[in-house]
Amino acid sequence: MTDARYAGIDVGATNTRAVVADASGSLVGRARRRTPQADGPTITEAIVWTLREACDDAALDPHALTAVGVGTLGPLDTDAGAVVGPPNLPADRFELVDPLVEATGAEVRLRNDAVAGVVGERRFTDAPENTVYLTLSSGVGAGACVDGNVLSGWQGNAAEMGHVVVDSEGTLTCGCGGAGHWEAYAGGENIPTYARHLHATEGLDTDLDLDSLDAAGVFAADERGDPLGEAVVDRLVRWNTHGVATLVHAFAPEVVSLGGAVALENSERVVDPVRERLPDLLATAPPTVRVTTLGEDVVVRGALALVLPGSDETR
Ligand SMILES: [Zn+2]
């Protein structure tokens, strides 16, 4: 076995993570930073620094890396090696591939974060060859593995499920500008807006401070029996179940694996009810619906798996 080293980077709207591993996928270094809510060059610089810190943790010169995999929030332009018009960050675009090649001299492979997630599921868990990874985080996204083939699609944007319409009335507007998109209701960034909307239109009682609300506050309100909190979470489950039914009909997964902070931190309220209600919405056999065993490392592990030896299905 060589002493080759590989890196994975997860670029999220809240955090950027990086890991360094040996050829077997065993981690030898890691780092994490807040993703700057800033312009493109600032975001790119923070991502490169996070990788450098993971290399420092592994006592490795970044130029000794063989390859770097990146799983990032989208949308992607894989030809340009950049993220273009992200709904959940203020930047118009930020570059990834060229700056990382410059910093490491290594091969850099770029995928949507949820696509990286399904690659991580396939490499590091018992996920079968028909698996969909679904992230419920700041945004909503999916990565599909069909018959053992991970789907990337044109410009890397296959299975951008957050932007399917779940509400044909189009009541709320998504960060991308579209009306009625799944992410407009269920993305962690948008849950407070949805709570304010339901409060304004349905007049539900609440002790929540609606001006300084975040998704965690909504889930805490649901847990203590606040009428508005309960209503928001019940509707979220409805939209999430419609969304999952759509991806089941599109990709015929045997397993739907959920990750992202909203799912990981509230699995009893977010994942369990979807599992219960899903069969009623399906014309086909219901898949296993579960929470990823890789936790918050699922995307960074998947980004790493994109470039580890033996990951041919992902290329
Ligand atoms: Zn959208």
PDB file of C-alpha atoms and ligand atoms in Angstrom, residues 87 160-164 173-184, ligand 1:
ATOM      1  CA  PRO A  87     -29.942  30.330  -3.091  1.00  0.00           C
ATOM      2  CA  GLU A 160     -32.053  18.914  -7.516  1.00  0.00           C
ATOM      3  CA  MET A 161     -35.177  17.887  -5.638  1.00  0.00           C
ATOM      4  CA  GLY A 162     -35.388  21.030  -3.505  1.00  0.00           C
ATOM      5  CA  HIS A 163     -36.712  22.849  -6.553  1.00  0.00           C
ATOM      6  CA  VAL A 164     -39.551  20.507  -7.447  1.00  0.00           C
ATOM      7  CA  THR A 173     -41.080  31.756  -2.933  1.00  0.00           C
ATOM      8  CA  CYS A 174     -37.841  29.754  -2.965  1.00  0.00           C
ATOM      9  CA  GLY A 175     -34.372  31.306  -2.668  1.00  0.00           C
ATOM     10  CA  CYS A 176     -33.960  30.464  -6.370  1.00  0.00           C
ATOM     11  CA  GLY A 177     -36.984  32.654  -7.212  1.00  0.00           C
ATOM     12  CA  GLY A 178     -39.370  29.788  -7.993  1.00  0.00           C
ATOM     13  CA  ALA A 179     -42.816  29.484  -6.404  1.00  0.00           C
ATOM     14  CA  GLY A 180     -43.988  26.547  -4.309  1.00  0.00           C
ATOM     15  CA  HIS A 181     -40.664  24.702  -4.307  1.00  0.00           C
ATOM     16  CA  TRP A 182     -40.086  22.008  -1.652  1.00  0.00           C
ATOM     17  CA  GLU A 183     -37.110  23.966  -0.276  1.00  0.00           C
ATOM     18  CA  ALA A 184     -39.240  27.113   0.169  1.00  0.00           C
TER      19      ALA A 184
HETATM   20 ZN    ZN B   1     -36.158  26.678  -5.813  1.00  0.00          ZN
END
